Amino acid sequence: MRDISIPDVVFEFFRLCKLEPLEIRKGVWQVQIDDVLMKELDGWRAKGRLLQFTFDKKLAETYGAELIGPGSYRINSILELIRKQATLSHAYLPHTVFHEPSIRRKVTQRLGDERASKVYVLTNSLLYDEYLWMVMSISFVTHQKEEQIQTPLVNLASGKLLSFSIPTHLFCSGRPPSENISRRKTTYKQAYTSVYHHLTQEVSLMDSTWATEALDRLQEERSKLEAYYEDHLDEQKRAEKTRELIKRASPKVQIRAIRGAVLYIPLFQYRLMEVLKNGQESIRTIYYDPVSNSLEEAATKTRPD
């Protein structure tokens, strides 16, 4: 599953806002933001301004540009604004994005090679599978916060969790005719639960050095706190400060859905005649999924009525 970098998030955010940052020197960009967007980002007192930003600390110090990085105010304000937007939208990918004659050749050649047969296309139909695409935030919180963005994709017809880089600029708003859409077998809740469990497992396999270091630092700060209050008789205040310290400095992992979309991605249906070497003929209906590059027989696939 592909991680999205902070620059990816920032530039995609500005693209969706129909803004195009200009690189005024290597590694430093500027963009003119109007009053409306600045108020959304920085509160009702904010006014439109020219925002200069960079992702490099040295460049920020040299040129006075705003540093956008893990845990920075600006990346947090952008992510928070994204969270406030509609959490679910619909879009579809036109079939014309894919070259159907090439897919047809791939399908007939693959099936022919499997059974040493000749395969002919009788008819083909252009359908859609329904997917739930989510932008998920994984935050590693200690005395500071680092964040990863991941974009899992779940096929709602099969329940499969996929890793697929979504070319958002190729999608069209809305949904295709319902009679062309595969019947869902997986609910949104089931899809989200599958993604959450997958990400939890991924986190459990990551390097946990950051958490160990955070616990060591927490123990040091707690020892200092205990030493400070050693000669004080106010046990209630000491207990209160200890609870605050543990809450603030204990290592935590937070997994949250920032936004999601229901995407309709092409599915190619072929009704085929297969001729075996002994001359035996059979009719097969095959579905080709260009996302997972997989073939399925009609008997195992639930199609629209």
PDB file of C-alpha atoms in Angstrom:
ATOM      1  CA  MET A   1       0.000   0.000   0.000  1.00  0.00           C
ATOM      2  CA  ARG A   2       1.476   3.299  -1.099  1.00  0.00           C
ATOM      3  CA  ASP A   3       2.355   6.031   1.407  1.00  0.00           C
ATOM      4  CA  ILE A   4       1.540   9.587   0.339  1.00  0.00           C
ATOM      5  CA  SER A   5       4.222  12.134   1.174  1.00  0.00           C
ATOM      6  CA  ILE A   6       3.479  15.515   2.710  1.00  0.00           C
ATOM      7  CA  PRO A   7       4.350  17.345  -0.552  1.00  0.00           C
ATOM      8  CA  ASP A   8       1.870  15.062  -2.359  1.00  0.00           C
ATOM      9  CA  VAL A   9      -0.862  16.050   0.108  1.00  0.00           C
ATOM     10  CA  VAL A  10      -0.061  19.774  -0.108  1.00  0.00           C
ATOM     11  CA  PHE A  11       0.099  19.991  -3.917  1.00  0.00           C
ATOM     12  CA  GLU A  12      -3.008  17.815  -4.350  1.00  0.00           C
ATOM     13  CA  PHE A  13      -4.844  20.054  -1.868  1.00  0.00           C
ATOM     14  CA  PHE A  14      -3.944  23.184  -3.828  1.00  0.00           C
ATOM     15  CA  ARG A  15      -4.838  21.465  -7.102  1.00  0.00           C
ATOM     16  CA  LEU A  16      -8.310  20.645  -5.784  1.00  0.00           C
ATOM     17  CA  CYS A  17      -8.609  24.298  -4.697  1.00  0.00           C
ATOM     18  CA  LYS A  18      -7.714  25.252  -8.309  1.00  0.00           C
ATOM     19  CA  LEU A  19      -4.485  26.901  -7.148  1.00  0.00           C
ATOM     20  CA  GLU A  20      -1.062  26.322  -8.692  1.00  0.00           C
ATOM     21  CA  PRO A  21       1.950  27.088  -6.455  1.00  0.00           C
ATOM     22  CA  LEU A  22       4.871  28.709  -8.277  1.00  0.00           C
ATOM     23  CA  GLU A  23       8.405  27.536  -7.484  1.00  0.00           C
ATOM     24  CA  ILE A  24      10.170  30.890  -6.998  1.00  0.00           C
ATOM     25  CA  ARG A  25      13.515  29.248  -6.190  1.00  0.00           C
ATOM     26  CA  LYS A  26      14.545  25.628  -5.942  1.00  0.00           C
ATOM     27  CA  GLY A  27      12.559  24.022  -3.111  1.00  0.00           C
ATOM     28  CA  VAL A  28      10.547  27.169  -2.255  1.00  0.00           C
ATOM     29  CA  TRP A  29       7.024  27.811  -3.563  1.00  0.00           C
ATOM     30  CA  GLN A  30       4.500  30.580  -3.272  1.00  0.00           C
ATOM     31  CA  VAL A  31       0.755  30.669  -3.850  1.00  0.00           C
ATOM     32  CA  GLN A  32      -1.833  33.445  -3.559  1.00  0.00           C
ATOM     33  CA  ILE A  33      -4.664  32.380  -1.252  1.00  0.00           C
ATOM     34  CA  ASP A  34      -7.907  34.372  -1.087  1.00  0.00           C
ATOM     35  CA  ASP A  35      -9.787  35.486   2.035  1.00  0.00           C
ATOM     36  CA  VAL A  36     -12.273  32.608   1.957  1.00  0.00           C
ATOM     37  CA  LEU A  37      -9.674  29.821   1.910  1.00  0.00           C
ATOM     38  CA  MET A  38      -7.406  31.551   4.470  1.00  0.00           C
ATOM     39  CA  LYS A  39     -10.355  31.857   6.876  1.00  0.00           C
ATOM     40  CA  GLU A  40     -11.013  28.142   6.431  1.00  0.00           C
ATOM     41  CA  LEU A  41      -7.361  27.368   7.156  1.00  0.00           C
ATOM     42  CA  ASP A  42      -6.506  29.903   9.878  1.00  0.00           C
ATOM     43  CA  GLY A  43      -9.800  31.060  11.383  1.00  0.00           C
ATOM     44  CA  TRP A  44     -12.265  33.883  10.816  1.00  0.00           C
ATOM     45  CA  ARG A  45      -9.724  36.649  11.500  1.00  0.00           C
ATOM     46  CA  ALA A  46      -7.414  35.515   8.688  1.00  0.00           C
ATOM     47  CA  LYS A  47      -7.161  37.417   5.408  1.00  0.00           C
ATOM     48  CA  GLY A  48      -5.990  36.420   1.964  1.00  0.00           C
ATOM     49  CA  ARG A  49      -2.237  36.544   1.464  1.00  0.00           C
ATOM     50  CA  LEU A  50       0.721  35.278  -0.487  1.00  0.00           C
ATOM     51  CA  LEU A  51       1.874  32.065   1.177  1.00  0.00           C
ATOM     52  CA  GLN A  52       5.510  31.098   0.703  1.00  0.00           C
ATOM     53  CA  PHE A  53       6.363  27.597   1.834  1.00  0.00           C
ATOM     54  CA  THR A  54       9.001  24.881   1.703  1.00  0.00           C
ATOM     55  CA  PHE A  55       9.496  21.336   2.943  1.00  0.00           C
ATOM     56  CA  ASP A  56      13.153  21.895   3.856  1.00  0.00           C
ATOM     57  CA  LYS A  57      14.131  23.288   7.260  1.00  0.00           C
ATOM     58  CA  LYS A  58      17.317  24.994   6.003  1.00  0.00           C
ATOM     59  CA  LEU A  59      15.442  26.706   3.174  1.00  0.00           C
ATOM     60  CA  ALA A  60      12.785  27.860   5.642  1.00  0.00           C
ATOM     61  CA  GLU A  61      15.463  29.439   7.844  1.00  0.00           C
ATOM     62  CA  THR A  62      17.325  30.976   4.894  1.00  0.00           C
ATOM     63  CA  TYR A  63      14.382  32.513   3.046  1.00  0.00           C
ATOM     64  CA  GLY A  64      11.794  32.916   5.812  1.00  0.00           C
ATOM     65  CA  ALA A  65       9.349  30.578   4.069  1.00  0.00           C
ATOM     66  CA  GLU A  66       6.818  28.620   6.108  1.00  0.00           C
ATOM     67  CA  LEU A  67       8.079  25.117   6.855  1.00  0.00           C
ATOM     68  CA  ILE A  68       5.547  22.383   6.096  1.00  0.00           C
ATOM     69  CA  GLY A  69       6.523  19.070   7.668  1.00  0.00           C
ATOM     70  CA  PRO A  70       5.363  16.348  10.071  1.00  0.00           C
ATOM     71  CA  GLY A  71       3.371  17.894  12.909  1.00  0.00           C
ATOM     72  CA  SER A  72       3.644  21.442  11.497  1.00  0.00           C
ATOM     73  CA  TYR A  73       0.787  23.898  11.899  1.00  0.00           C
ATOM     74  CA  ARG A  74       0.225  24.194   8.157  1.00  0.00           C
ATOM     75  CA  ILE A  75      -0.025  20.473   7.369  1.00  0.00           C
ATOM     76  CA  ASN A  76      -2.375  20.067  10.329  1.00  0.00           C
ATOM     77  CA  SER A  77      -4.569  22.971   9.145  1.00  0.00           C
ATOM     78  CA  ILE A  78      -4.747  21.489   5.630  1.00  0.00           C
ATOM     79  CA  LEU A  79      -5.651  18.027   6.938  1.00  0.00           C
ATOM     80  CA  GLU A  80      -8.242  19.503   9.298  1.00  0.00           C
ATOM     81  CA  LEU A  81      -9.882  21.398   6.436  1.00  0.00           C
ATOM     82  CA  ILE A  82      -9.990  18.199   4.366  1.00  0.00           C
ATOM     83  CA  ARG A  83     -11.691  16.447   7.283  1.00  0.00           C
ATOM     84  CA  LYS A  84     -14.369  19.158   7.405  1.00  0.00           C
ATOM     85  CA  GLN A  85     -15.307  18.651   3.762  1.00  0.00           C
ATOM     86  CA  ALA A  86     -17.884  16.149   2.617  1.00  0.00           C
ATOM     87  CA  THR A  87     -16.589  12.798   3.773  1.00  0.00           C
ATOM     88  CA  LEU A  88     -17.993  10.808   0.884  1.00  0.00           C
ATOM     89  CA  SER A  89     -18.299  11.563  -2.823  1.00  0.00           C
ATOM     90  CA  HIS A  90     -18.917   9.591  -6.006  1.00  0.00           C
ATOM     91  CA  ALA A  91     -16.822   9.440  -9.171  1.00  0.00           C
ATOM     92  CA  TYR A  92     -16.317   7.074 -12.067  1.00  0.00           C
ATOM     93  CA  LEU A  93     -13.440   6.225 -14.388  1.00  0.00           C
ATOM     94  CA  PRO A  94     -14.487   6.151 -18.062  1.00  0.00           C
ATOM     95  CA  HIS A  95     -13.830   2.922 -19.945  1.00  0.00           C
ATOM     96  CA  THR A  96     -11.978   4.944 -22.558  1.00  0.00           C
ATOM     97  CA  VAL A  97      -9.075   5.300 -20.110  1.00  0.00           C
ATOM     98  CA  PHE A  98      -8.256   1.682 -20.969  1.00  0.00           C
ATOM     99  CA  HIS A  99      -7.491   0.366 -24.464  1.00  0.00           C
ATOM    100  CA  GLU A 100     -10.164  -2.299 -24.938  1.00  0.00           C
ATOM    101  CA  PRO A 101      -8.573  -4.073 -27.964  1.00  0.00           C
ATOM    102  CA  SER A 102      -5.422  -4.656 -25.893  1.00  0.00           C
ATOM    103  CA  ILE A 103      -7.506  -6.045 -23.022  1.00  0.00           C
ATOM    104  CA  ARG A 104      -9.388  -8.301 -25.460  1.00  0.00           C
ATOM    105  CA  ARG A 105      -6.101  -9.711 -26.778  1.00  0.00           C
ATOM    106  CA  LYS A 106      -4.774 -10.219 -23.254  1.00  0.00           C
ATOM    107  CA  VAL A 107      -7.919 -12.096 -22.167  1.00  0.00           C
ATOM    108  CA  THR A 108      -8.085 -14.423 -25.176  1.00  0.00           C
ATOM    109  CA  GLN A 109      -4.345 -15.114 -25.114  1.00  0.00           C
ATOM    110  CA  ARG A 110      -4.287 -15.855 -21.379  1.00  0.00           C
ATOM    111  CA  LEU A 111      -7.257 -18.227 -21.575  1.00  0.00           C
ATOM    112  CA  GLY A 112      -5.920 -19.873 -24.713  1.00  0.00           C
ATOM    113  CA  ASP A 113      -2.515 -20.487 -23.150  1.00  0.00           C
ATOM    114  CA  GLU A 114      -4.092 -21.973 -19.987  1.00  0.00           C
ATOM    115  CA  ARG A 115      -5.909 -24.765 -21.820  1.00  0.00           C
ATOM    116  CA  ALA A 116      -4.097 -24.853 -25.173  1.00  0.00           C
ATOM    117  CA  SER A 117      -7.338 -23.838 -26.842  1.00  0.00           C
ATOM    118  CA  LYS A 118      -8.571 -21.266 -29.313  1.00  0.00           C
ATOM    119  CA  VAL A 119     -10.737 -18.508 -27.862  1.00  0.00           C
ATOM    120  CA  TYR A 120     -13.067 -16.214 -29.791  1.00  0.00           C
ATOM    121  CA  VAL A 121     -14.958 -13.178 -28.496  1.00  0.00           C
ATOM    122  CA  LEU A 122     -18.691 -13.347 -29.235  1.00  0.00           C
ATOM    123  CA  THR A 123     -19.836 -10.235 -27.358  1.00  0.00           C
ATOM    124  CA  ASN A 124     -18.452  -7.819 -24.805  1.00  0.00           C
ATOM    125  CA  SER A 125     -20.049  -5.470 -22.265  1.00  0.00           C
ATOM    126  CA  LEU A 126     -18.646  -2.520 -20.353  1.00  0.00           C
ATOM    127  CA  LEU A 127     -19.552  -2.715 -16.669  1.00  0.00           C
ATOM    128  CA  TYR A 128     -18.340  -1.170 -13.417  1.00  0.00           C
ATOM    129  CA  ASP A 129     -17.162  -2.499 -10.070  1.00  0.00           C
ATOM    130  CA  GLU A 130     -17.864  -0.330  -7.033  1.00  0.00           C
ATOM    131  CA  TYR A 131     -14.951   0.539  -4.733  1.00  0.00           C
ATOM    132  CA  LEU A 132     -14.589   2.352  -1.445  1.00  0.00           C
ATOM    133  CA  TRP A 133     -11.500   4.540  -1.545  1.00  0.00           C
ATOM    134  CA  MET A 134     -10.295   6.033   1.718  1.00  0.00           C
ATOM    135  CA  VAL A 135      -7.659   8.534   2.758  1.00  0.00           C
ATOM    136  CA  MET A 136      -6.410   7.264   6.114  1.00  0.00           C
ATOM    137  CA  SER A 137      -4.192   9.090   8.590  1.00  0.00           C
ATOM    138  CA  ILE A 138      -1.806   7.118  10.813  1.00  0.00           C
ATOM    139  CA  SER A 139      -0.415   9.363  13.556  1.00  0.00           C
ATOM    140  CA  PHE A 140       2.479   8.453  15.856  1.00  0.00           C
ATOM    141  CA  VAL A 141       2.048  10.692  18.880  1.00  0.00           C
ATOM    142  CA  THR A 142       4.575  11.317  21.653  1.00  0.00           C
ATOM    143  CA  HIS A 143       5.923  14.754  22.684  1.00  0.00           C
ATOM    144  CA  GLN A 144       5.574  15.512  18.969  1.00  0.00           C
ATOM    145  CA  LYS A 145       3.419  14.115  16.196  1.00  0.00           C
ATOM    146  CA  GLU A 146       4.345  12.394  12.955  1.00  0.00           C
ATOM    147  CA  GLU A 147       1.741  11.430  10.397  1.00  0.00           C
ATOM    148  CA  GLN A 148       1.511   9.037   7.462  1.00  0.00           C
ATOM    149  CA  ILE A 149      -1.213   9.129   4.828  1.00  0.00           C
ATOM    150  CA  GLN A 150      -2.354   5.930   3.145  1.00  0.00           C
ATOM    151  CA  THR A 151      -5.039   5.401   0.498  1.00  0.00           C
ATOM    152  CA  PRO A 152      -6.523   1.881   0.659  1.00  0.00           C
ATOM    153  CA  LEU A 153      -9.066   0.734  -1.898  1.00  0.00           C
ATOM    154  CA  VAL A 154     -11.708  -1.945  -1.251  1.00  0.00           C
ATOM    155  CA  ASN A 155     -13.656  -3.701  -4.017  1.00  0.00           C
ATOM    156  CA  LEU A 156     -17.221  -3.765  -2.652  1.00  0.00           C
ATOM    157  CA  ALA A 157     -18.213  -6.588  -5.031  1.00  0.00           C
ATOM    158  CA  SER A 158     -15.486  -8.947  -3.797  1.00  0.00           C
ATOM    159  CA  GLY A 159     -14.323  -7.441  -0.478  1.00  0.00           C
ATOM    160  CA  LYS A 160     -10.706  -7.475  -1.670  1.00  0.00           C
ATOM    161  CA  LEU A 161      -8.353  -4.848  -0.249  1.00  0.00           C
ATOM    162  CA  LEU A 162      -6.103  -3.454  -2.974  1.00  0.00           C
ATOM    163  CA  SER A 163      -3.129  -1.167  -3.349  1.00  0.00           C
ATOM    164  CA  PHE A 164      -3.766   1.066  -6.324  1.00  0.00           C
ATOM    165  CA  SER A 165      -2.579   4.594  -7.022  1.00  0.00           C
ATOM    166  CA  ILE A 166      -5.703   6.568  -7.914  1.00  0.00           C
ATOM    167  CA  PRO A 167      -5.199   8.952 -10.875  1.00  0.00           C
ATOM    168  CA  THR A 168      -7.802  11.416  -9.553  1.00  0.00           C
ATOM    169  CA  HIS A 169      -7.576  13.708 -12.578  1.00  0.00           C
ATOM    170  CA  LEU A 170      -8.950  10.934 -14.814  1.00  0.00           C
ATOM    171  CA  PHE A 171     -12.187  10.499 -12.831  1.00  0.00           C
ATOM    172  CA  CYS A 172     -15.488  12.161 -13.670  1.00  0.00           C
ATOM    173  CA  SER A 173     -17.910  13.323 -10.996  1.00  0.00           C
ATOM    174  CA  GLY A 174     -21.054  11.261 -10.458  1.00  0.00           C
ATOM    175  CA  ARG A 175     -21.901   7.619 -11.043  1.00  0.00           C
ATOM    176  CA  PRO A 176     -22.603   5.468 -14.104  1.00  0.00           C
ATOM    177  CA  PRO A 177     -26.068   3.935 -14.808  1.00  0.00           C
ATOM    178  CA  SER A 178     -27.031   1.594 -11.976  1.00  0.00           C
ATOM    179  CA  GLU A 179     -27.755  -1.296 -14.352  1.00  0.00           C
ATOM    180  CA  ASN A 180     -24.048  -1.356 -15.270  1.00  0.00           C
ATOM    181  CA  ILE A 181     -22.775  -1.565 -11.677  1.00  0.00           C
ATOM    182  CA  SER A 182     -21.866  -4.824  -9.940  1.00  0.00           C
ATOM    183  CA  ARG A 183     -23.976  -5.785  -6.961  1.00  0.00           C
ATOM    184  CA  ARG A 184     -22.302  -5.011  -3.656  1.00  0.00           C
ATOM    185  CA  LYS A 185     -21.455  -7.893  -1.319  1.00  0.00           C
ATOM    186  CA  THR A 186     -19.466  -5.788   1.172  1.00  0.00           C
ATOM    187  CA  THR A 187     -20.936  -2.935   3.220  1.00  0.00           C
ATOM    188  CA  TYR A 188     -19.106   0.338   3.856  1.00  0.00           C
ATOM    189  CA  LYS A 189     -18.738  -0.651   7.494  1.00  0.00           C
ATOM    190  CA  GLN A 190     -17.207  -4.022   6.591  1.00  0.00           C
ATOM    191  CA  ALA A 191     -14.835  -2.331   4.139  1.00  0.00           C
ATOM    192  CA  TYR A 192     -13.723   0.224   6.756  1.00  0.00           C
ATOM    193  CA  THR A 193     -13.233  -2.522   9.360  1.00  0.00           C
ATOM    194  CA  SER A 194     -11.102  -4.496   6.891  1.00  0.00           C
ATOM    195  CA  VAL A 195      -8.938  -1.434   6.205  1.00  0.00           C
ATOM    196  CA  TYR A 196      -8.612  -0.592   9.900  1.00  0.00           C
ATOM    197  CA  HIS A 197      -7.501  -4.134  10.775  1.00  0.00           C
ATOM    198  CA  HIS A 198      -5.040  -4.144   7.875  1.00  0.00           C
ATOM    199  CA  LEU A 199      -3.474  -0.850   8.954  1.00  0.00           C
ATOM    200  CA  THR A 200      -3.348  -2.001  12.574  1.00  0.00           C
ATOM    201  CA  GLN A 201      -1.441  -5.093  11.479  1.00  0.00           C
ATOM    202  CA  GLU A 202       0.931  -2.958   9.382  1.00  0.00           C
ATOM    203  CA  VAL A 203       1.621  -0.706  12.370  1.00  0.00           C
ATOM    204  CA  SER A 204       2.315  -3.720  14.588  1.00  0.00           C
ATOM    205  CA  LEU A 205       5.068  -4.803  12.162  1.00  0.00           C
ATOM    206  CA  MET A 206       6.728  -1.372  12.004  1.00  0.00           C
ATOM    207  CA  ASP A 207       9.881  -0.415  13.873  1.00  0.00           C
ATOM    208  CA  SER A 208       8.777   0.447  17.432  1.00  0.00           C
ATOM    209  CA  THR A 209      11.987   2.270  18.411  1.00  0.00           C
ATOM    210  CA  TRP A 210      10.073   5.562  18.550  1.00  0.00           C
ATOM    211  CA  ALA A 211       7.727   4.142  21.219  1.00  0.00           C
ATOM    212  CA  THR A 212      10.580   2.715  23.297  1.00  0.00           C
ATOM    213  CA  GLU A 213      12.396   6.054  23.220  1.00  0.00           C
ATOM    214  CA  ALA A 214       9.169   7.846  24.174  1.00  0.00           C
ATOM    215  CA  LEU A 215       8.665   5.539  27.169  1.00  0.00           C
ATOM    216  CA  ASP A 216      12.265   6.131  28.300  1.00  0.00           C
ATOM    217  CA  ARG A 217      11.747   9.893  28.003  1.00  0.00           C
ATOM    218  CA  LEU A 218       8.457   9.610  29.894  1.00  0.00           C
ATOM    219  CA  GLN A 219      10.189   7.749  32.724  1.00  0.00           C
ATOM    220  CA  GLU A 220      12.871  10.443  32.943  1.00  0.00           C
ATOM    221  CA  GLU A 221      10.281  13.216  33.119  1.00  0.00           C
ATOM    222  CA  ARG A 222       8.286  11.282  35.681  1.00  0.00           C
ATOM    223  CA  SER A 223      11.389  10.826  37.864  1.00  0.00           C
ATOM    224  CA  LYS A 224      12.026  14.582  37.686  1.00  0.00           C
ATOM    225  CA  LEU A 225       8.412  15.259  38.611  1.00  0.00           C
ATOM    226  CA  GLU A 226       8.590  12.880  41.568  1.00  0.00           C
ATOM    227  CA  ALA A 227      11.830  14.501  42.726  1.00  0.00           C
ATOM    228  CA  TYR A 228      10.279  17.975  42.498  1.00  0.00           C
ATOM    229  CA  TYR A 229       7.279  16.981  44.604  1.00  0.00           C
ATOM    230  CA  GLU A 230       9.274  14.799  47.021  1.00  0.00           C
ATOM    231  CA  ASP A 231       9.317  17.467  49.751  1.00  0.00           C
ATOM    232  CA  HIS A 232       5.827  18.750  48.974  1.00  0.00           C
ATOM    233  CA  LEU A 233       2.884  17.482  50.953  1.00  0.00           C
ATOM    234  CA  ASP A 234       0.285  18.101  48.232  1.00  0.00           C
ATOM    235  CA  GLU A 235      -0.246  14.500  47.086  1.00  0.00           C
ATOM    236  CA  GLN A 236      -3.345  15.421  45.083  1.00  0.00           C
ATOM    237  CA  LYS A 237      -1.452  17.928  42.970  1.00  0.00           C
ATOM    238  CA  ARG A 238       1.405  15.482  42.416  1.00  0.00           C
ATOM    239  CA  ALA A 239      -1.049  12.791  41.268  1.00  0.00           C
ATOM    240  CA  GLU A 240      -2.747  15.280  38.972  1.00  0.00           C
ATOM    241  CA  LYS A 241       0.557  16.356  37.380  1.00  0.00           C
ATOM    242  CA  THR A 242       1.571  12.717  36.952  1.00  0.00           C
ATOM    243  CA  ARG A 243      -1.686  11.916  35.144  1.00  0.00           C
ATOM    244  CA  GLU A 244      -1.209  14.945  32.865  1.00  0.00           C
ATOM    245  CA  LEU A 245       2.347  13.856  32.063  1.00  0.00           C
ATOM    246  CA  ILE A 246       1.316  10.282  31.232  1.00  0.00           C
ATOM    247  CA  LYS A 247      -1.546  11.507  29.031  1.00  0.00           C
ATOM    248  CA  ARG A 248       0.688  13.971  27.190  1.00  0.00           C
ATOM    249  CA  ALA A 249       3.884  11.949  26.753  1.00  0.00           C
ATOM    250  CA  SER A 250       2.765   8.308  26.448  1.00  0.00           C
ATOM    251  CA  PRO A 251       3.328   6.932  22.925  1.00  0.00           C
ATOM    252  CA  LYS A 252       0.069   6.523  20.991  1.00  0.00           C
ATOM    253  CA  VAL A 253      -0.945   5.467  17.511  1.00  0.00           C
ATOM    254  CA  GLN A 254      -4.075   7.045  16.052  1.00  0.00           C
ATOM    255  CA  ILE A 255      -5.712   5.707  12.900  1.00  0.00           C
ATOM    256  CA  ARG A 256      -8.384   7.933  11.400  1.00  0.00           C
ATOM    257  CA  ALA A 257     -10.323   8.219   8.168  1.00  0.00           C
ATOM    258  CA  ILE A 258      -9.820  11.692   6.704  1.00  0.00           C
ATOM    259  CA  ARG A 259     -12.192  11.251   3.797  1.00  0.00           C
ATOM    260  CA  GLY A 260     -13.541   8.685   1.404  1.00  0.00           C
ATOM    261  CA  ALA A 261     -15.144   8.289  -1.982  1.00  0.00           C
ATOM    262  CA  VAL A 262     -17.189   5.678  -3.770  1.00  0.00           C
ATOM    263  CA  LEU A 263     -15.400   5.025  -7.043  1.00  0.00           C
ATOM    264  CA  TYR A 264     -16.746   3.140 -10.038  1.00  0.00           C
ATOM    265  CA  ILE A 265     -13.937   1.488 -11.977  1.00  0.00           C
ATOM    266  CA  PRO A 266     -14.379  -0.289 -15.319  1.00  0.00           C
ATOM    267  CA  LEU A 267     -14.952  -4.010 -15.538  1.00  0.00           C
ATOM    268  CA  PHE A 268     -14.858  -5.746 -18.928  1.00  0.00           C
ATOM    269  CA  GLN A 269     -17.259  -8.621 -19.599  1.00  0.00           C
ATOM    270  CA  TYR A 270     -16.579 -11.045 -22.451  1.00  0.00           C
ATOM    271  CA  ARG A 271     -18.803 -13.827 -23.740  1.00  0.00           C
ATOM    272  CA  LEU A 272     -16.384 -16.256 -25.375  1.00  0.00           C
ATOM    273  CA  MET A 273     -16.375 -19.396 -27.442  1.00  0.00           C
ATOM    274  CA  GLU A 274     -13.561 -21.766 -26.532  1.00  0.00           C
ATOM    275  CA  VAL A 275     -12.536 -24.536 -28.889  1.00  0.00           C
ATOM    276  CA  LEU A 276     -10.364 -27.280 -27.418  1.00  0.00           C
ATOM    277  CA  LYS A 277      -7.871 -29.343 -29.433  1.00  0.00           C
ATOM    278  CA  ASN A 278     -10.341 -32.238 -29.648  1.00  0.00           C
ATOM    279  CA  GLY A 279     -12.883 -29.906 -31.255  1.00  0.00           C
ATOM    280  CA  GLN A 280     -15.095 -29.606 -28.202  1.00  0.00           C
ATOM    281  CA  GLU A 281     -16.726 -26.196 -27.950  1.00  0.00           C
ATOM    282  CA  SER A 282     -17.913 -24.335 -24.862  1.00  0.00           C
ATOM    283  CA  ILE A 283     -19.317 -20.904 -24.093  1.00  0.00           C
ATOM    284  CA  ARG A 284     -17.663 -19.014 -21.229  1.00  0.00           C
ATOM    285  CA  THR A 285     -18.399 -15.627 -19.685  1.00  0.00           C
ATOM    286  CA  ILE A 286     -15.313 -13.908 -18.289  1.00  0.00           C
ATOM    287  CA  TYR A 287     -14.882 -10.676 -16.327  1.00  0.00           C
ATOM    288  CA  TYR A 288     -11.591  -8.816 -16.526  1.00  0.00           C
ATOM    289  CA  ASP A 289     -10.669  -6.409 -13.711  1.00  0.00           C
ATOM    290  CA  PRO A 290      -8.007  -3.950 -14.923  1.00  0.00           C
ATOM    291  CA  VAL A 291      -7.172  -2.831 -11.362  1.00  0.00           C
ATOM    292  CA  SER A 292      -6.118  -6.238 -10.046  1.00  0.00           C
ATOM    293  CA  ASN A 293      -5.370  -7.584 -13.556  1.00  0.00           C
ATOM    294  CA  SER A 294      -7.500 -10.625 -12.771  1.00  0.00           C
ATOM    295  CA  LEU A 295     -10.006 -12.824 -14.616  1.00  0.00           C
ATOM    296  CA  GLU A 296     -13.136 -14.364 -13.092  1.00  0.00           C
ATOM    297  CA  GLU A 297     -15.710 -16.774 -14.443  1.00  0.00           C
ATOM    298  CA  ALA A 298     -19.361 -15.732 -14.466  1.00  0.00           C
ATOM    299  CA  ALA A 299     -20.266 -18.488 -12.026  1.00  0.00           C
ATOM    300  CA  THR A 300     -18.147 -16.886  -9.293  1.00  0.00           C
ATOM    301  CA  LYS A 301     -19.046 -13.292 -10.041  1.00  0.00           C
ATOM    302  CA  THR A 302     -22.262 -11.506  -9.047  1.00  0.00           C
ATOM    303  CA  ARG A 303     -23.331  -9.305 -11.920  1.00  0.00           C
ATOM    304  CA  PRO A 304     -25.972  -6.615 -12.183  1.00  0.00           C
ATOM    305  CA  ASP A 305     -29.450  -7.927 -12.928  1.00  0.00           C
TER     306      ASP A 305
END
